Coordinates of C-alpha atoms and ligand atoms in Angstrom, one line a residue:
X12 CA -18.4 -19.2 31.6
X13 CA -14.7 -19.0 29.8
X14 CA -13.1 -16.3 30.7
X15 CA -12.3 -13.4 29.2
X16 CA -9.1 -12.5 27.7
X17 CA -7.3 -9.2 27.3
X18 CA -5.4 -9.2 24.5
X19 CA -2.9 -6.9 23.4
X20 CA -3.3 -6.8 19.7
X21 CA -1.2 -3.7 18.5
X22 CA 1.8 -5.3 16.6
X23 CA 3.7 -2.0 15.5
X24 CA 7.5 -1.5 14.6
X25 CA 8.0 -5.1 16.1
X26 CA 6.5 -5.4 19.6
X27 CA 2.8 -6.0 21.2
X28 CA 0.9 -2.5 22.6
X29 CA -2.2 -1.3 23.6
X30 CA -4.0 1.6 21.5
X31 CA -2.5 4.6 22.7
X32 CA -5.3 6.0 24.0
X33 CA -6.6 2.9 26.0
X34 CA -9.6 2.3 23.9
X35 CA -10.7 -1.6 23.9
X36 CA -13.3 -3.5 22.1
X37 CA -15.1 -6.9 24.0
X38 CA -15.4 -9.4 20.9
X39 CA -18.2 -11.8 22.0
X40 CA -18.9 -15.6 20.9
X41 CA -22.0 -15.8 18.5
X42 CA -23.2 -18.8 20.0
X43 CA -24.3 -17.5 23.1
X44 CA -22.9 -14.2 23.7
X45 CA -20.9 -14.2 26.1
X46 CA -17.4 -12.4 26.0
X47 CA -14.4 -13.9 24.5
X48 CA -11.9 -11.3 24.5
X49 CA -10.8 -7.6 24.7
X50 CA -8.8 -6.3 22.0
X51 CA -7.3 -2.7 21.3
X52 CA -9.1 -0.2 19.3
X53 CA -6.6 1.7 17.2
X54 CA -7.3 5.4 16.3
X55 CA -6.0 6.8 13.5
X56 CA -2.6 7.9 15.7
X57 CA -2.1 4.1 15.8
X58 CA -2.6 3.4 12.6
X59 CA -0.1 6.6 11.0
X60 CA 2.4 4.5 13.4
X61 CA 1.8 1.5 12.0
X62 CA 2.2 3.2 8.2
X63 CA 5.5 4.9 9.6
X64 CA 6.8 2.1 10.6
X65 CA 6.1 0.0 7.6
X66 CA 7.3 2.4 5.6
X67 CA 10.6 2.8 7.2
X68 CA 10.9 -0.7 6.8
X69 CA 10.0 -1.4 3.5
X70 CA 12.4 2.5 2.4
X71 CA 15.3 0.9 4.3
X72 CA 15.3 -2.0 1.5
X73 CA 16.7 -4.7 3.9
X74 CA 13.0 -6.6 3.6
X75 CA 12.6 -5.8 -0.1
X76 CA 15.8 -6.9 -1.1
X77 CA 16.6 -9.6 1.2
X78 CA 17.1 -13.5 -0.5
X79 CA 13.5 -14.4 -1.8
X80 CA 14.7 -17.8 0.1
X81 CA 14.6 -16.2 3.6
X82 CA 11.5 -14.4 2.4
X83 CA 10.2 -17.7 1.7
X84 CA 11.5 -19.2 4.8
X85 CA 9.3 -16.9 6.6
X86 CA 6.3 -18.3 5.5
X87 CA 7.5 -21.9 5.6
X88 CA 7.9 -21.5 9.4
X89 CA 4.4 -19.8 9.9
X90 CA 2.7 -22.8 8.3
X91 CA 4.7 -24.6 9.8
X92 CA 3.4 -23.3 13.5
X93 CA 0.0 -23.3 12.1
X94 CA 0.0 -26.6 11.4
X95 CA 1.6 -26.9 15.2
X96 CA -1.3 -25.1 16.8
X97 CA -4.0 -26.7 14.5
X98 CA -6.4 -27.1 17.1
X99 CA -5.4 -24.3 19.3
X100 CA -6.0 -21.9 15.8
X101 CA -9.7 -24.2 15.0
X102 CA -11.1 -23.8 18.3
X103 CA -10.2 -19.9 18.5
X104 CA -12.2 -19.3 15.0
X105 CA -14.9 -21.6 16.2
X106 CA -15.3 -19.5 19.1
X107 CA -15.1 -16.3 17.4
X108 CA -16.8 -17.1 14.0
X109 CA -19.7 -19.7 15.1
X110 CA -18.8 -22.5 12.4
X111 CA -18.4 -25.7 12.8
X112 CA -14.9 -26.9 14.3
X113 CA -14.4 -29.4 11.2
X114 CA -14.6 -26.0 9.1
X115 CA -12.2 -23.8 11.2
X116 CA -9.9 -26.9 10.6
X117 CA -10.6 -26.8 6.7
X118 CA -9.4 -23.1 7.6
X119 CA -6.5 -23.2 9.1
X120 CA -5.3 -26.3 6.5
X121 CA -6.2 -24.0 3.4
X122 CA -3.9 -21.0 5.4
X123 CA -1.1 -23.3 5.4
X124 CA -1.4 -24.7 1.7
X125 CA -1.5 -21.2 0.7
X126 CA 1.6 -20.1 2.7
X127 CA 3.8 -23.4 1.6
X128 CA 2.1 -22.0 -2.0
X129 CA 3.8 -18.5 -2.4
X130 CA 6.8 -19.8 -0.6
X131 CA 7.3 -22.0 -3.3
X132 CA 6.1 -19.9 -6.4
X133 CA 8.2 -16.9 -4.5
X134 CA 11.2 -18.8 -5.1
X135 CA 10.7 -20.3 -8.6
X136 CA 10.2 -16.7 -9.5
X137 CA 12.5 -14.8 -12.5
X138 CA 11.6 -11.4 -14.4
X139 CA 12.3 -12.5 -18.3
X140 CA 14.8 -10.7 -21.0
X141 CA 13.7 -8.8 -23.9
X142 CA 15.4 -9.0 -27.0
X143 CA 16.7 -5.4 -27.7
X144 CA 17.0 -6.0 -31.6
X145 CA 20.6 -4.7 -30.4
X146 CA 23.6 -6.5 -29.9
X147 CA 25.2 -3.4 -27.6
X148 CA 22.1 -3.6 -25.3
X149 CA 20.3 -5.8 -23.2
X150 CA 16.6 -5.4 -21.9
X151 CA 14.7 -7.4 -18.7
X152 CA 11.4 -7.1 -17.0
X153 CA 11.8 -7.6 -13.2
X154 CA 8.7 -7.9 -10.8
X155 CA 9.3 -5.9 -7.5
X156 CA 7.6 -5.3 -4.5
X157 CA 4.7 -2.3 -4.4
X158 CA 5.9 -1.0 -1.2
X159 CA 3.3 -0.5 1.6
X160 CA 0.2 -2.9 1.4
X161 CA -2.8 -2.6 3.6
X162 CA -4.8 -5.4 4.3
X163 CA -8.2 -5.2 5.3
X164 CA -10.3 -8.8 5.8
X165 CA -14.0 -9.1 6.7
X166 CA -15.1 -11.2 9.8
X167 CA -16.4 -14.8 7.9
X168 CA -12.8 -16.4 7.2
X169 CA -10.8 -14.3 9.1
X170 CA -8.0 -16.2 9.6
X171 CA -8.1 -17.4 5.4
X172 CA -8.9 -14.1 4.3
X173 CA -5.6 -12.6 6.4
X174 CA -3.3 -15.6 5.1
X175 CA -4.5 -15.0 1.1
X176 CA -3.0 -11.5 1.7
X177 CA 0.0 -12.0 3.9
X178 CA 1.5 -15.1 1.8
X179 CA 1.8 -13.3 -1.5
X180 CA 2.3 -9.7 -0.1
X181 CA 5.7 -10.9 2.3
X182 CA 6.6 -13.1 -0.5
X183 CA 7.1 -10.6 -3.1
X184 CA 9.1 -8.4 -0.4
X185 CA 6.4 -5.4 0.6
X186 CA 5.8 -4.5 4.2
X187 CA 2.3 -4.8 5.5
X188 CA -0.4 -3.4 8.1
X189 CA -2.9 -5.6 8.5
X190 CA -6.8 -4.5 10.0
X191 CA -9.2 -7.6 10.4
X192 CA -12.5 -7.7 10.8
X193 CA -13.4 -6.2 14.5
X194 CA -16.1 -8.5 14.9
X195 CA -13.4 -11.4 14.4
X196 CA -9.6 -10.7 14.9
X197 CA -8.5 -13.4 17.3
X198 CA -7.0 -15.6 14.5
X199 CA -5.4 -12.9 13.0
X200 CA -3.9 -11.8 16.5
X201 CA -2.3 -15.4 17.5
X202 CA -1.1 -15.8 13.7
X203 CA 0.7 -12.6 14.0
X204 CA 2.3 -14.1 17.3
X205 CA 3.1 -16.9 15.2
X206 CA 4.7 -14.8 12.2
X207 CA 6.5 -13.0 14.7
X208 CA 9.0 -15.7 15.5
X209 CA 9.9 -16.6 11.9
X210 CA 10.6 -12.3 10.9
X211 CA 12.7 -12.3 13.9
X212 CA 14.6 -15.5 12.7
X213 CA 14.8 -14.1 9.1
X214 CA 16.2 -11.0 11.2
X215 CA 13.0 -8.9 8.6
X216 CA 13.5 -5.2 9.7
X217 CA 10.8 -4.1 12.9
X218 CA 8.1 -3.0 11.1
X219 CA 7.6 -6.1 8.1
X220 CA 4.4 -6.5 9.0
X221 CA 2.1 -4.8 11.5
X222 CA -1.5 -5.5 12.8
X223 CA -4.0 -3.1 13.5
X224 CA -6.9 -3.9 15.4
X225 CA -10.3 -1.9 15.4
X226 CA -13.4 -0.8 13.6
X227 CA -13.9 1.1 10.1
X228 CA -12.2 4.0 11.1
X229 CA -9.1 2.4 11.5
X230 CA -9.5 0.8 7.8
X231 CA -10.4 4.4 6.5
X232 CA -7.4 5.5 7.9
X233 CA -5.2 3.2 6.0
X234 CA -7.1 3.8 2.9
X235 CA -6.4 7.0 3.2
X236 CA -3.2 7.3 4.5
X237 CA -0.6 9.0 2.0
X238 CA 2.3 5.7 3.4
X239 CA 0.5 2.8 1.8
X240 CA 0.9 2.3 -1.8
X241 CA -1.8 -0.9 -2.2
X242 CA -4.7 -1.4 -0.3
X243 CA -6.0 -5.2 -0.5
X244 CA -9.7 -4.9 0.5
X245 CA -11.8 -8.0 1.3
X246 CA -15.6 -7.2 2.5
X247 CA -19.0 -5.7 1.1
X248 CA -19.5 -3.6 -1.9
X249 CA -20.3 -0.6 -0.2
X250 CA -17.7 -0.5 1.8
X251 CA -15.3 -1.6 -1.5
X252 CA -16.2 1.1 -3.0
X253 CA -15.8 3.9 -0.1
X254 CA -11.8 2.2 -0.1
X255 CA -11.8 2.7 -3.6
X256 CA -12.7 6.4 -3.5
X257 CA -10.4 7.0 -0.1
X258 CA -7.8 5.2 -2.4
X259 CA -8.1 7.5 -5.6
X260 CA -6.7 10.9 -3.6
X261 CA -2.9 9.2 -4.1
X262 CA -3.8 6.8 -6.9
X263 CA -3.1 3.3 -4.8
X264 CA -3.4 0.6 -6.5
X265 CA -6.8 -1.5 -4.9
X266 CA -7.8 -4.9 -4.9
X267 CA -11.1 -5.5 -4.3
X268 CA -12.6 -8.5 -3.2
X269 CA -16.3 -8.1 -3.0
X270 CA -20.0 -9.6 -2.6
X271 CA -21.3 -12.3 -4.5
X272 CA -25.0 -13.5 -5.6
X273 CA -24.3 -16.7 -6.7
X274 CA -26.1 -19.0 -9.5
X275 CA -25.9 -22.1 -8.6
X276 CA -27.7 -23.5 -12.3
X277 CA -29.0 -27.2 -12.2
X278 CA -30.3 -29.1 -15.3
X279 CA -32.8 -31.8 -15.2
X280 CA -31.0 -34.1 -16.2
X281 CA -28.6 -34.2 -13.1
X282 CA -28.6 -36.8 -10.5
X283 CA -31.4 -35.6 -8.0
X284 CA -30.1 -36.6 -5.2
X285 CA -26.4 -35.2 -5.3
X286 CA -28.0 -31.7 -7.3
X287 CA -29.9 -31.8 -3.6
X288 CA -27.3 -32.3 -1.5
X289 CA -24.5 -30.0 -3.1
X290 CA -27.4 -27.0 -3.5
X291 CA -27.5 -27.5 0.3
X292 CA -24.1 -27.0 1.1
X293 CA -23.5 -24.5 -1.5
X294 CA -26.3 -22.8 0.7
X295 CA -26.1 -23.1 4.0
X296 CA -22.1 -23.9 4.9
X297 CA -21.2 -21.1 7.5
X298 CA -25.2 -20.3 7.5
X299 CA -24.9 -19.0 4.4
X300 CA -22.0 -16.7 5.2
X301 CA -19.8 -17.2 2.2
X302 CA -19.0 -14.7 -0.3
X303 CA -19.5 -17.6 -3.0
X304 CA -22.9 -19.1 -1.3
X305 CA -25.0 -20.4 -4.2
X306 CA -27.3 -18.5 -2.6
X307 CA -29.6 -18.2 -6.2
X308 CA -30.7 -22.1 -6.9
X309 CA -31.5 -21.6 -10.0
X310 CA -33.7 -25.4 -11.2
X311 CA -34.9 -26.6 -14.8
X312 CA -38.3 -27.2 -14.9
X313 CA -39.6 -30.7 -15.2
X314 CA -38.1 -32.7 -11.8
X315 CA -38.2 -29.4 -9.6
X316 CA -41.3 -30.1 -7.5
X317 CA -39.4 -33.0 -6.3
X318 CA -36.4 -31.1 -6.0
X319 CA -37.4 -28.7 -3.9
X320 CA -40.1 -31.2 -1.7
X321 CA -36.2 -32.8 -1.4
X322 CA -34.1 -30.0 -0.5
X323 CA -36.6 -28.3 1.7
X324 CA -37.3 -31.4 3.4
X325 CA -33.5 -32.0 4.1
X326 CA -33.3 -28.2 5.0
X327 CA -35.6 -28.8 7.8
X328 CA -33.0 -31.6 9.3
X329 CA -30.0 -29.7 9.3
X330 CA -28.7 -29.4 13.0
X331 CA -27.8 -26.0 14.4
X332 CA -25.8 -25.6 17.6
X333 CA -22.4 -24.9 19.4
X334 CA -19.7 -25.1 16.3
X335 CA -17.3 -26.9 19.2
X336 CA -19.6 -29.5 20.0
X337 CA -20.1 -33.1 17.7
X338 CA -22.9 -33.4 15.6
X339 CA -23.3 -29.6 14.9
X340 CA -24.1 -28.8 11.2
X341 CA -24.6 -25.4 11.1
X342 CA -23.8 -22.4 13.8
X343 CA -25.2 -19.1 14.1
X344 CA -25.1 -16.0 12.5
X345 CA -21.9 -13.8 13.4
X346 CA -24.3 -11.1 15.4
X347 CA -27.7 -9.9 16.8
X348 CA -27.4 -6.6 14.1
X349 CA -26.5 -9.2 11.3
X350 CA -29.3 -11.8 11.8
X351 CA -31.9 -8.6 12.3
X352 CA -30.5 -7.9 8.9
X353 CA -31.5 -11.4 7.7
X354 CA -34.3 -11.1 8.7
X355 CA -35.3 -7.9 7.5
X356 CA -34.3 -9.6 3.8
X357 CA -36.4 -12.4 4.4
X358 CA -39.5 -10.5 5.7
X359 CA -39.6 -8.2 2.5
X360 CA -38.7 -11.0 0.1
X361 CA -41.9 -12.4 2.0
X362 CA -44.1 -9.1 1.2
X363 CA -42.8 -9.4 -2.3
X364 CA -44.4 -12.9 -3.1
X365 CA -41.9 -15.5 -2.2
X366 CA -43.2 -18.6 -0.6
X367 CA -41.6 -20.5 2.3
X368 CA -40.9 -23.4 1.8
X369 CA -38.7 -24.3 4.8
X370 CA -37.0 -22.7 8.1
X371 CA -37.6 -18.7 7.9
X372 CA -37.5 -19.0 11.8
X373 CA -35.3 -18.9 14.6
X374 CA -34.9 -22.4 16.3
X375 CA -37.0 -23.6 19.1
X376 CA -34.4 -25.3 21.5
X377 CA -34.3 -23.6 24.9
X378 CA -29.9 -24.0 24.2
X379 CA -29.7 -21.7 21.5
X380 CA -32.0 -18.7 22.9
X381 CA -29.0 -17.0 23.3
X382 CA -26.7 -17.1 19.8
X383 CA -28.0 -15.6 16.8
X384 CA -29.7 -18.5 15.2
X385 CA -31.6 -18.8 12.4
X386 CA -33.5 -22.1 10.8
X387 CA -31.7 -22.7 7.0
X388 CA -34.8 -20.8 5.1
X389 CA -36.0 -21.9 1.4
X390 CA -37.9 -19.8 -0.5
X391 CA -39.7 -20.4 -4.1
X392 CA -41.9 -18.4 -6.5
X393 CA -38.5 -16.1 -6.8
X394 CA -37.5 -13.5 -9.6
X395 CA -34.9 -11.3 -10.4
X396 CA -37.4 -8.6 -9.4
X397 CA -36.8 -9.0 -6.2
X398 CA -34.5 -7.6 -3.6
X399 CA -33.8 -11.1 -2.3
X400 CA -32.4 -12.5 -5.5
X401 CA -30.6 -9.2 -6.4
X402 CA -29.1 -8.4 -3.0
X403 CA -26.4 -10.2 -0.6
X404 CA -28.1 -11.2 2.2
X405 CA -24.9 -12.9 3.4
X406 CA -27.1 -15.4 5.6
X407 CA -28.8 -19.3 5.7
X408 CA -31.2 -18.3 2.5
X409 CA -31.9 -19.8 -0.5
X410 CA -34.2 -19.0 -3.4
X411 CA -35.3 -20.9 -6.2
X412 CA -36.0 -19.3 -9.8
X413 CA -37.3 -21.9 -12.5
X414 CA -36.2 -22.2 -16.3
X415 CA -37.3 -23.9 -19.2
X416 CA -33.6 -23.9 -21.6
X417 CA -30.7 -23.3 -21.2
X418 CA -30.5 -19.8 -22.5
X419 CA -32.8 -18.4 -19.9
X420 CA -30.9 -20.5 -17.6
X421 CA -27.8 -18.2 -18.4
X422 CA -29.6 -15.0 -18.7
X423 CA -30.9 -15.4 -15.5
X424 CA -27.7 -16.1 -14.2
X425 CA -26.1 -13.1 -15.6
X426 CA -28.4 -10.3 -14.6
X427 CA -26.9 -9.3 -11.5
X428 CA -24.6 -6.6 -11.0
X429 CA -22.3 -9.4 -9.0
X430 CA -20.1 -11.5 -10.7
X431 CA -18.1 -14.1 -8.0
X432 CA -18.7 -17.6 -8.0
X433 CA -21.2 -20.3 -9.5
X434 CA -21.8 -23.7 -10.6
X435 CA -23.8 -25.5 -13.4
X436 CA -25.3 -28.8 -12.7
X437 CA -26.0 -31.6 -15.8
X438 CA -24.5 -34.6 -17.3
X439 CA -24.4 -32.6 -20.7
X440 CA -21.2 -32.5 -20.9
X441 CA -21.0 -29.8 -24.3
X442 CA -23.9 -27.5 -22.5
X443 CA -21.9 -27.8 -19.3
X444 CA -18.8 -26.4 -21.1
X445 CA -21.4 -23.3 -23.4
X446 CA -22.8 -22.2 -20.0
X447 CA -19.2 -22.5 -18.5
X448 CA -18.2 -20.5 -20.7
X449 CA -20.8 -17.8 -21.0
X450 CA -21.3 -17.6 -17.3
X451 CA -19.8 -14.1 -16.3
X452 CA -18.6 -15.1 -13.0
X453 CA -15.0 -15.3 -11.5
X454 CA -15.4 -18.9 -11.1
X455 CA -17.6 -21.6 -12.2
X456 CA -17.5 -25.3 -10.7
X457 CA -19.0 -27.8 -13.1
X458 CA -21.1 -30.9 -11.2
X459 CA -19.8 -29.2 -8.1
X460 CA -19.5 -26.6 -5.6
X461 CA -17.1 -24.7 -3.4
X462 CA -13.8 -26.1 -4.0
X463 CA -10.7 -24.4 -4.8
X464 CA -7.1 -24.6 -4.7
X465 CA -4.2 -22.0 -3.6
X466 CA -2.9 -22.6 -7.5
X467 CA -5.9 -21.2 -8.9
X468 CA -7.4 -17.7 -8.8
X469 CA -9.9 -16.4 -6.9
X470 CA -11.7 -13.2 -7.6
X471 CA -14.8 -11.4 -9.0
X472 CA -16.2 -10.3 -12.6
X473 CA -18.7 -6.7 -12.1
X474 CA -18.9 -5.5 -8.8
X475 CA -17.4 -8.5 -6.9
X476 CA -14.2 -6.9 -7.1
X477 CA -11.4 -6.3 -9.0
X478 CA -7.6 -8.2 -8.9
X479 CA -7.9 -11.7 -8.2
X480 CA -6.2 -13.6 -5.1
X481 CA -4.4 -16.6 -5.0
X482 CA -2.7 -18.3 -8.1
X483 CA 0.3 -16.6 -9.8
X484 CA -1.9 -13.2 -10.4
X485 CA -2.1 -13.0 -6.6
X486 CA 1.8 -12.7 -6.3
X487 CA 1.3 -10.3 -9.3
X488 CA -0.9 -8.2 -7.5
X489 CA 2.0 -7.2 -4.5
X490 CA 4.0 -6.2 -7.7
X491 CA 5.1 -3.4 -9.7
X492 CA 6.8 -4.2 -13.0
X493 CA 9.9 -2.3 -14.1
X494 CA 11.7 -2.6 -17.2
X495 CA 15.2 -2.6 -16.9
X496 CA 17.5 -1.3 -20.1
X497 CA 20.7 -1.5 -20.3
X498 CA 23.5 -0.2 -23.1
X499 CA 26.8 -1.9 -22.9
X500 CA 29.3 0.5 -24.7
X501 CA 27.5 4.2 -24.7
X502 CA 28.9 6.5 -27.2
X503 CA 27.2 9.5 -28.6
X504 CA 24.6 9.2 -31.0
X505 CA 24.2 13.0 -32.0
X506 CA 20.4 12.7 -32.3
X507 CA 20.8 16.2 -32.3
X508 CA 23.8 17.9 -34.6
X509 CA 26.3 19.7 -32.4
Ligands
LIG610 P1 -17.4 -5.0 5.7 O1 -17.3 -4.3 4.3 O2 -18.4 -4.5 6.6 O3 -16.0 -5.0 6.4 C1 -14.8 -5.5 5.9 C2 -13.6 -4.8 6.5 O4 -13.6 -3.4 6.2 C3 -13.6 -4.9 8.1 O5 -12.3 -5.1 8.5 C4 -14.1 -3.5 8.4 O6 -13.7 -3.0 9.7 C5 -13.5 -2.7 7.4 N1 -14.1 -1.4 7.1 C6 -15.3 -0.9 7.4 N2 -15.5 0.3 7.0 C7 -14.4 0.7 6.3 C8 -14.0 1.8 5.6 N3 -14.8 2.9 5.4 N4 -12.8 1.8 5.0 C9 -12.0 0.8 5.1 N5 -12.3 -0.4 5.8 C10 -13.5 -0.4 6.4 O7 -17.6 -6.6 5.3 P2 -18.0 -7.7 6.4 O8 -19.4 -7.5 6.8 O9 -16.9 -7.8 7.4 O10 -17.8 -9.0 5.4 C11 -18.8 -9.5 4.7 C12 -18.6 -9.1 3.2 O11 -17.4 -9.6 2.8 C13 -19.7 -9.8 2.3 O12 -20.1 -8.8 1.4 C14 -18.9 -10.9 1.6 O13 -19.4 -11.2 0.3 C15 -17.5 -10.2 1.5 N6 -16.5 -11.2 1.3 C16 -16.0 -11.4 0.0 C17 -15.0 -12.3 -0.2 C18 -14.4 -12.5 -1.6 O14 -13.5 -13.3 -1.7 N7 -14.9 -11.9 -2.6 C19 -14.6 -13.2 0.8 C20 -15.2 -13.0 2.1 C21 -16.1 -12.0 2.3

C-alpha cells in the first residue's frame, strides 16, 4: 500500500491552508482504489477569499502592469521546474489519472511547450496605431488584461488543461483562481508549488494566482461570484452551459471548452493497415477519455469488412493494466460511477441494434478486479439514430457507420450537435482538402490523428465550446481591447455656438 498523503491544497493570498471549515476529500488511484491523497474541500467562504484576494491583487495594478518580461519570466521558471520534476509530475498524473506513464510524460512536455509558448508570444506582443486621418491626433489599440479569471479544468488532462489556462491568463497580466477537477487535482497542487517560487521571485503581489480545491460547488461559486470578470471552463456540456448561465447574472466573459463526438472519416482508398492503427489510437488513448477521441469511425464501403475484422481483432490485443508499470497500453477508467456510466451507454447502444464486435467487457485478469477496467469495445451496424453515436460516452468505445461517397461521408459527419475535433483518411489529396474544408469541426487532421501544437488553436465549432485555447487567440482570450485616442494641441471646437 503507498501511503496516503494529506495535502494542503488551499493556495490563497500567497500561502498553503486548509478549507476553513476542515472539510477534506480522499482522491483514490483508478487502478485499484486505493487512497492516494487527501485534499481540502473549499466552501464557498474559501472561494470569496480566494476572489478577494485576487482581486486585490489584480486592482492594486502591480501584477497587471509589471514588465511583460518578468511576467514572462514567471512562466519560464515554471517550465523550467516542470521539466526538473518530469518524473516526479508523470508518475503523480499516472497515479491519479490511470494512463499510461509514457502519456503523463507527453503531458507534462506539452505543459512546458505551452508555458515557454506564451512567454515568448507575451513578450513579442504590441497593440498597433491607427491612423487618425489627423495630424494633431494620434490613435492605438492596446490589449490589456480582463482582470479576475477563473479556471475550471476537468479530471482527464489535469495537469495540460490547468497549464493551457495559466500560461496565457499570467502572461497577459490577469490574476487567477484556479478549481481542478476533484477527482484529479494532485498535478495541479504540486504545479502551484512549483509556480509559487518563480511569483515570489518576480516579487507578483500575494494573491497572482490562487488554487481552489473541491467539488462543483466550489466551481459554481466562482461562476458566480460578482470578483471574477472571465471564467475559462473546460469540462462536459451540461455543466458548460450551467457556468454559462451562472456567468450571465454580471455578463463575464466565458470560454467554453466542451464535449466532442468525433468523426474520424476514412476513404477506401487509404492504406489499411495505418487507417487501422491510427482509428485505434484515435479511439482508445486514455480509454477513450479524450475530448477529441475519434470515437465515430466513420468507413467507406468496399474494404470495411476487413477493416473492421482488422481493427476489432487488434482491439482484442490491446493490454490494459497499471499505467506505471511497462508494457501497459491502456489503464482504466477514472471511476466506479464513470465506468457504470460506460456501461450503461454500451448496454443501450446494445438494445438499439449495434453489434459487438470486440471487448464490451470488463477484463478477466484476477490483477485488475479492483480498478475500473473496461475491454476497448467495437461496435458496428451504427447510426446517427442512436444514442451512442450522438452522445459523449467519454470511454474505450468505438462505433462504425458505413458510407458509399463522400457527400454522405460529410453529412454524416456533420449531424451532431458537437463540433471539436476530427480527421479524414484518403490519398485524394483534392477530396481530402473539400471535406477539410466542409467539416464543421474546430480541428481536422488530414492522414492523421491527435496531434497538435501550443502555436495552433484549440477549440470547438456548435456545442463544443466557444473561444479557442492555445495559439495567439488564446492570449486574446485573457484580453480586453481598449482604444486609446489621443489629441495633441486641444482647442475649442465650438460644436455647439456659445
Ligand atoms: P465536468 O463538467 O463534470 O467537470 C469539469 C469541472 O467543472 C470540474 O472541475 C468540476 O468540479 C467543475 N464543476 C462541476 N459542476 C460545476 C458547476 N455547476 N459550475 C462550475 N463548475 C462545475 O467534466 P469532467 O467530467 O471533469 O470532464 C470530462 C468532460 O470534459 C468531457 O465532456 C470532455 O469532453 C470535456 N473536455 C473537453 C476538452 C476540450 O478541450 N474541449 C478537454 C478535456 C475535457
Amino acid at each position: 500500500m503507498r501511503p496516503v498523503v494529506r495535502t494542503t491544497s488551499l493556495f490563497i493570498d500567497g500561502s498553503w491552508s486548509a478549507a476553513a471549515d476542515g472539510r477534506e476529500r480522499i482522491v483514490t488511484n483508478p487502478f485499484d482504489a486505493s487512497d492516494l491523497a487527501t485534499v481540502a474541500e473549499a466552501s464557498t467562504a474559501d472561494v470569496d477569499r480566494a476572489v478577494r484576494s485576487a482581486r486585490a491583487a489584480f486592482d492594486v495594478g502591480a501584477w497587471a502592469h509589471a514588465p511583460v518580461a518578468r511576467r514572462a519570466a514567471v512562466l519560464t521558471a515554471t517550465a523550467d521546474a516542470l521539466q526538473e520534476h518530469r518524473e516526479e509530475l508523470a508518475r503523480l498524473e499516472t497515479l491519479d489519472t490511470g494512463k499510461t506513464l509514457a502519456e503523463s510524460r507527453f503531458d507534462v512536455d506539452d505543459s512546458t511547450s505551452v508555458l515557454r509558448y506564451y512567454a515568448a508570444l507575451a513578450t513579442t506582443e504590441a497593440g498597433r496605431t491607427v491612423d487618425t486621418g489627423r495630424p494633431d491626433a494620434v490613435s492605438r489599440v492596446v490589449h490589456e488584461p480582463v482582470g479576475v479569471c477563473a479556471l475550471i479544468t476537468p479530471w482527464n488532462y489535469p495537469l495540460l488543461q490547468i497549464t493551457w489556462k495559466l500560461a496565457p491568463a499570467l502572461a497577459a497580466g490577469n490574476t487567477v483562481v484556479a478549481k481542478p477537477s476533484e477527482v484529479t487535482p494532485l498535478t495541479t497542487v504540486r504545479l502551484f508549488e512549483l509556480l509559487q517560487a518563480g511569483l515570489d521571485e518576480a516579487g507578483a503581489p500575494a494573491g497572482t494566482a490562487n488554487l481552489v480545491t473541491g467539488g462543483g460547488p466550489a466551481g459554481a461559486a466562482l461562476a458566480e461570484h460578482p470578483g471574477v470578470d472571465l471564467v475559462s471552463f473546460t469540462g462536459g456540456l451540461a455543466t458548460g452551459r450551467s457556468v454559462m448561465r451562472a456567468a450571465a447574472e454580471t455578463v463575464k466573459k466565458v470560454a467554453l471548452e466542451l464535449g466532442g463526438k468525433n468523426p474520424n472519416i476514412v476513404f477506401a482508398d487509404t492504406d489499411l493497415d495505418t487507417a487501422v492503427d491510427y482509428a485505434l489510437t484515435a479511439a482508445f488513448l486514455h480509454s477513450g477519455q479524450v475530448c477529441s477521441a475519434g470515437s465515430r469511425l466513420l468507413l467507406q464501403r468496399g474494404r470495411h469488412a476487413e477493416f473492421v475484422a482488422e481493427l476489432a481483432r487488434r482491439a482484442d490485443r490491446i493490454r490494459l493494466g497499471d499505467g506505471l508499470a511497462k508494457g501497459t497500453e491502456c489503464g482504466p477508467l477514472v471511476s466506479a460511477e464513470h465506468r457504470a456510466k460506460v456501461e450503461r451507454h454500451l448496454a443501450g447502444a446494445l438494445a438499439e441494434g449495434a453489434v459487438l464486435r470486440a471487448g464490451g467487457v470488463r477484463p478477466d485478469q484476477a490483477e485488475l478486479q479492483a480498478g475500473h477496467f473496461l475491454r476497448p469495445t467495437v461496435l458496428t451496424e451504427c447510426h446517427p439514430g442512436m444514442a451512442v453515436v450522438r452522445e459523449e460516452v467519454f470511454g474505450p468505445v468505438l462505433t462504425v457507420e458505413l458510407f458509399d461517397e463522400e457527400d454522405e461521408a460529410v453529412a454524416l459527419a456533420n449531424d451532431t450537435p458537437y463540433g471539436l475535433a476530427g480527421a479524414v483518411w484518403t490519398n485524394d489529396a483534392g477530396r481530402a482538402e473539400r471535406v477539410a474544408q466542409r467539416l464543421r469541426l474546430g480541428t481536422v487532421w488530414i492522414n492523421d490523428y491527435h496531434p497538435y501544437v501550443p502555436q495552433a488553436e484549440w477549440g470547438g465549432f456548435k456545442q463544443s465550446g466557444t473561444g479557442r485555447e492555445l495559439g495567439p487567440s488564446g492570449l486574446r482570450e485573457y484580453q480586453e481591447t481598449k482604444h486609446v485616442w489621443r489629441t495633441l494641441n486641444p482647442a475649442p471646437q465650438y460644436w455647439f455656438a456659445d
